[in-house]
mmCIF file of C-alpha atoms in Angstrom:
data_model
loop_
_atom_site.group_PDB
_atom_site.id
_atom_site.type_symbol
_atom_site.label_atom_id
_atom_site.label_comp_id
_atom_site.label_asym_id
_atom_site.label_seq_id
_atom_site.Cartn_x
_atom_site.Cartn_y
_atom_site.Cartn_z
ATOM 1 C CA MET A 1 4.240 12.401 9.074
ATOM 2 C CA SER A 2 6.315 15.332 6.692
ATOM 3 C CA LEU A 3 8.071 14.292 3.117
ATOM 4 C CA LEU A 4 11.133 16.260 4.905
ATOM 5 C CA ARG A 5 10.262 13.917 8.488
ATOM 6 C CA LYS A 6 10.455 10.942 6.449
ATOM 7 C CA LEU A 7 13.387 11.455 3.893
ATOM 8 C CA HIS A 8 15.159 11.922 7.434
ATOM 9 C CA THR A 9 14.174 8.898 8.999
ATOM 10 C CA PHE A 10 14.881 7.441 5.981
ATOM 11 C CA ALA A 11 18.254 8.670 6.104
ATOM 12 C CA ALA A 12 19.049 7.251 9.388
ATOM 13 C CA LEU A 13 18.310 4.114 8.205
ATOM 14 C CA PRO A 14 21.309 1.643 8.479
ATOM 15 C CA PHE A 15 22.595 0.923 4.478
ATOM 16 C CA ARG A 16 21.450 -2.657 4.500
ATOM 17 C CA GLU A 17 17.976 -1.436 5.159
ATOM 18 C CA LYS A 18 17.725 0.879 2.693
ATOM 19 C CA LEU A 19 18.578 -1.345 0.008
ATOM 20 C CA ALA A 20 15.990 -4.081 1.196
ATOM 21 C CA PHE A 21 14.011 -0.762 1.051
ATOM 22 C CA PHE A 22 14.411 -0.054 -2.850
ATOM 23 C CA GLU A 23 14.720 -3.691 -3.502
ATOM 24 C CA ALA A 24 10.892 -4.122 -1.957
ATOM 25 C CA ALA A 25 9.643 -0.975 -3.774
ATOM 26 C CA VAL A 26 10.686 -2.624 -6.970
ATOM 27 C CA LEU A 27 9.366 -6.429 -6.304
ATOM 28 C CA LEU A 28 6.151 -5.112 -5.015
ATOM 29 C CA ALA A 29 5.647 -3.051 -8.031
ATOM 30 C CA TYR A 30 6.312 -5.937 -9.898
ATOM 31 C CA ALA A 31 4.270 -8.376 -8.397
ATOM 32 C CA ARG A 32 1.209 -6.149 -8.762
ATOM 33 C CA LEU A 33 1.611 -5.682 -11.764
ATOM 34 C CA LEU A 34 2.522 -9.387 -12.662
ATOM 35 C CA VAL A 35 -1.240 -10.094 -10.395
ATOM 36 C CA ARG A 36 -3.338 -7.622 -12.007
ATOM 37 C CA PHE A 37 -2.396 -7.608 -15.916
ATOM 38 C CA VAL A 38 -1.276 -10.852 -16.395
ATOM 39 C CA PRO A 39 -3.190 -13.813 -17.467
ATOM 40 C CA LEU A 40 -2.354 -16.019 -14.040
ATOM 41 C CA SER A 41 -1.431 -19.066 -16.994
ATOM 42 C CA LYS A 42 1.852 -17.095 -17.662
ATOM 43 C CA TRP A 43 3.140 -16.613 -13.744
ATOM 44 C CA ARG A 44 0.840 -20.006 -12.163
ATOM 45 C CA LYS A 45 4.290 -22.036 -10.690
ATOM 46 C CA GLU A 46 4.592 -18.905 -8.716
ATOM 47 C CA ILE A 47 1.615 -19.532 -6.849
ATOM 48 C CA ALA A 48 1.320 -23.318 -7.697
ATOM 49 C CA VAL A 49 -0.193 -24.988 -4.285
ATOM 50 C CA SER A 50 -0.265 -28.644 -3.357
ATOM 51 C CA ARG A 51 -2.773 -29.639 -0.273
ATOM 52 C CA ARG A 52 -1.022 -29.009 2.583
ATOM 53 C CA SER A 53 0.218 -32.337 4.360
ATOM 54 C CA GLY A 54 -0.334 -32.368 7.926
ATOM 55 C CA ASP A 55 3.281 -31.979 9.236
ATOM 56 C CA GLY A 56 2.598 -30.950 12.427
ATOM 57 C CA GLY A 57 3.897 -27.407 12.452
ATOM 58 C CA ALA A 58 7.155 -25.600 10.642
ATOM 59 C CA PRO A 59 10.267 -25.935 12.469
ATOM 60 C CA ARG A 60 11.649 -22.799 14.225
ATOM 61 C CA MET A 61 13.920 -20.594 12.710
ATOM 62 C CA GLY A 62 17.072 -19.161 13.677
ATOM 63 C CA GLY A 63 20.172 -16.993 13.405
ATOM 64 C CA GLN A 64 20.921 -15.801 10.004
ATOM 65 C CA ARG A 65 17.731 -16.871 8.521
ATOM 66 C CA ARG A 66 15.373 -15.370 11.360
ATOM 67 C CA ASP A 67 16.860 -11.915 10.958
ATOM 68 C CA ASP A 68 17.140 -11.781 6.896
ATOM 69 C CA ALA A 69 13.100 -12.915 7.614
ATOM 70 C CA LYS A 70 12.003 -9.796 9.880
ATOM 71 C CA LEU A 71 14.359 -7.536 7.893
ATOM 72 C CA VAL A 72 11.672 -8.584 4.929
ATOM 73 C CA ARG A 73 8.918 -8.321 6.711
ATOM 74 C CA ARG A 74 9.636 -4.919 8.391
ATOM 75 C CA THR A 75 10.577 -3.495 4.978
ATOM 76 C CA ILE A 76 7.695 -4.522 3.262
ATOM 77 C CA LYS A 77 5.361 -3.141 6.012
ATOM 78 C CA ARG A 78 7.770 -0.004 5.395
ATOM 79 C CA VAL A 79 7.130 0.249 1.767
ATOM 80 C CA GLY A 80 3.547 -0.256 2.602
ATOM 81 C CA ARG A 81 3.432 2.906 4.317
ATOM 82 C CA ASN A 82 5.158 5.090 2.794
ATOM 83 C CA VAL A 83 4.375 4.821 -1.400
ATOM 84 C CA PRO A 84 0.937 5.932 -2.422
ATOM 85 C CA VAL A 85 -0.158 2.485 -3.959
ATOM 86 C CA GLU A 86 -1.991 -0.165 -1.608
ATOM 87 C CA PHE A 87 -0.354 -3.623 -1.780
ATOM 88 C CA VAL A 88 -2.894 -6.905 -0.544
ATOM 89 C CA CYS A 89 -1.606 -10.277 0.304
ATOM 90 C CA LEU A 90 -0.595 -11.945 -2.307
ATOM 91 C CA PRO A 91 2.297 -9.282 -4.617
ATOM 92 C CA GLN A 92 3.157 -9.156 -0.340
ATOM 93 C CA ALA A 93 4.038 -12.284 -0.183
ATOM 94 C CA LEU A 94 5.431 -13.090 -3.897
ATOM 95 C CA THR A 95 7.927 -10.155 -3.068
ATOM 96 C CA ALA A 96 8.638 -11.522 0.366
ATOM 97 C CA ARG A 97 9.326 -15.103 -1.089
ATOM 98 C CA TRP A 98 11.443 -13.483 -3.971
ATOM 99 C CA MET A 99 13.313 -11.596 -1.623
ATOM 100 C CA LEU A 100 13.752 -14.186 1.020
ATOM 101 C CA SER A 101 14.902 -16.770 -1.680
ATOM 102 C CA ARG A 102 17.638 -14.411 -2.922
ATOM 103 C CA ARG A 103 18.941 -14.526 0.750
ATOM 104 C CA ASN A 104 18.379 -18.776 0.767
ATOM 105 C CA VAL A 105 15.682 -18.943 3.227
ATOM 106 C CA PRO A 106 12.632 -21.366 2.695
ATOM 107 C CA THR A 107 9.790 -20.648 2.812
ATOM 108 C CA GLU A 108 5.654 -21.513 2.701
ATOM 109 C CA LEU A 109 3.372 -19.857 0.707
ATOM 110 C CA LEU A 110 -0.356 -20.643 1.648
ATOM 111 C CA LEU A 111 -3.365 -19.694 0.579
ATOM 112 C CA GLY A 112 -7.014 -19.862 1.921
ATOM 113 C CA THR A 113 -10.054 -18.579 2.679
ATOM 114 C CA ARG A 114 -11.814 -17.543 5.756
ATOM 115 C CA PHE A 115 -14.105 -20.243 7.630
ATOM 116 C CA SER A 116 -16.759 -17.583 8.215
ATOM 117 C CA ALA A 117 -16.988 -16.481 4.476
ATOM 118 C CA GLU A 118 -19.985 -18.455 3.313
ATOM 119 C CA GLU A 119 -21.410 -16.071 0.849
ATOM 120 C CA ASN A 120 -18.714 -13.718 -0.582
ATOM 121 C CA ARG A 121 -15.045 -16.023 -0.222
ATOM 122 C CA GLU A 122 -12.460 -14.132 1.581
ATOM 123 C CA PHE A 123 -9.292 -15.529 -0.369
ATOM 124 C CA HIS A 124 -5.885 -14.562 1.475
ATOM 125 C CA ALA A 125 -2.295 -15.063 1.035
ATOM 126 C CA TRP A 126 0.549 -15.701 3.166
ATOM 127 C CA LEU A 127 4.136 -16.088 3.611
ATOM 128 C CA LYS A 128 5.842 -18.336 6.357
ATOM 129 C CA ALA A 129 9.712 -19.015 7.052
ATOM 130 C CA GLY A 130 10.063 -21.842 9.656
ATOM 131 C CA ASP A 131 7.722 -20.850 11.620
ATOM 132 C CA PHE A 132 7.905 -16.714 11.432
ATOM 133 C CA MET A 133 4.814 -15.217 9.685
ATOM 134 C CA VAL A 134 6.659 -12.862 6.917
ATOM 135 C CA THR A 135 3.816 -11.218 5.885
ATOM 136 C CA GLY A 136 -0.229 -11.761 5.582
ATOM 137 C CA ASP A 137 -1.087 -11.590 9.513
ATOM 138 C CA CYS A 138 -3.904 -13.896 10.118
ATOM 139 C CA VAL A 139 -4.661 -16.727 12.667
ATOM 140 C CA GLU A 140 -4.066 -19.891 10.848
ATOM 141 C CA SER A 141 -6.594 -21.661 12.349
ATOM 142 C CA GLU A 142 -9.520 -18.941 11.607
ATOM 143 C CA TYR A 143 -8.704 -20.299 7.274
ATOM 144 C CA ALA A 144 -9.218 -23.440 5.320
ATOM 145 C CA ILE A 145 -6.200 -23.694 3.667
ATOM 146 C CA LEU A 146 -6.513 -24.538 -0.105
ATOM 147 C CA GLY A 147 -2.827 -25.616 -0.455
ATOM 148 C CA SER A 148 0.688 -24.214 0.138
ATOM 149 C CA GLN A 149 4.040 -24.418 -1.966
ATOM 150 C CA LYS A 150 7.361 -24.921 -0.197
ATOM 151 C CA ARG A 151 10.087 -23.253 -1.218
ATOM 152 C CA GLY A 152 14.335 -23.381 -0.261
#
């Protein structure tokens, strides 16, 4: 897609989505730098997970909170497609958490490893808001969940 076409598409977005785009772009850049260059001991509280309790599943979320979670999901995907930097799962999950926290939407950050990864561990982070998968699309049953952190 040409740059001119992308700009035209962006210009047609509602103001709320444009604002969310810039918010996500800044926060994704910050999260990427944080994960890459800052020692974990300085930001561990952002991903401090505990054993996940068998709570029988996340509650359904509706109304404005679900709309906000959908906006954040859509925006993070949009930024990922339109900037020349790749954002892996952890910066995406952190960014989504920060954005949803500003909107008073409770979230759960999960860290896990794929069951099928025997030699080379494949770690993954994803964020859920209630029963809605915000980032890190995966089939949870394929992962051994190392821990989770709820906020909100």
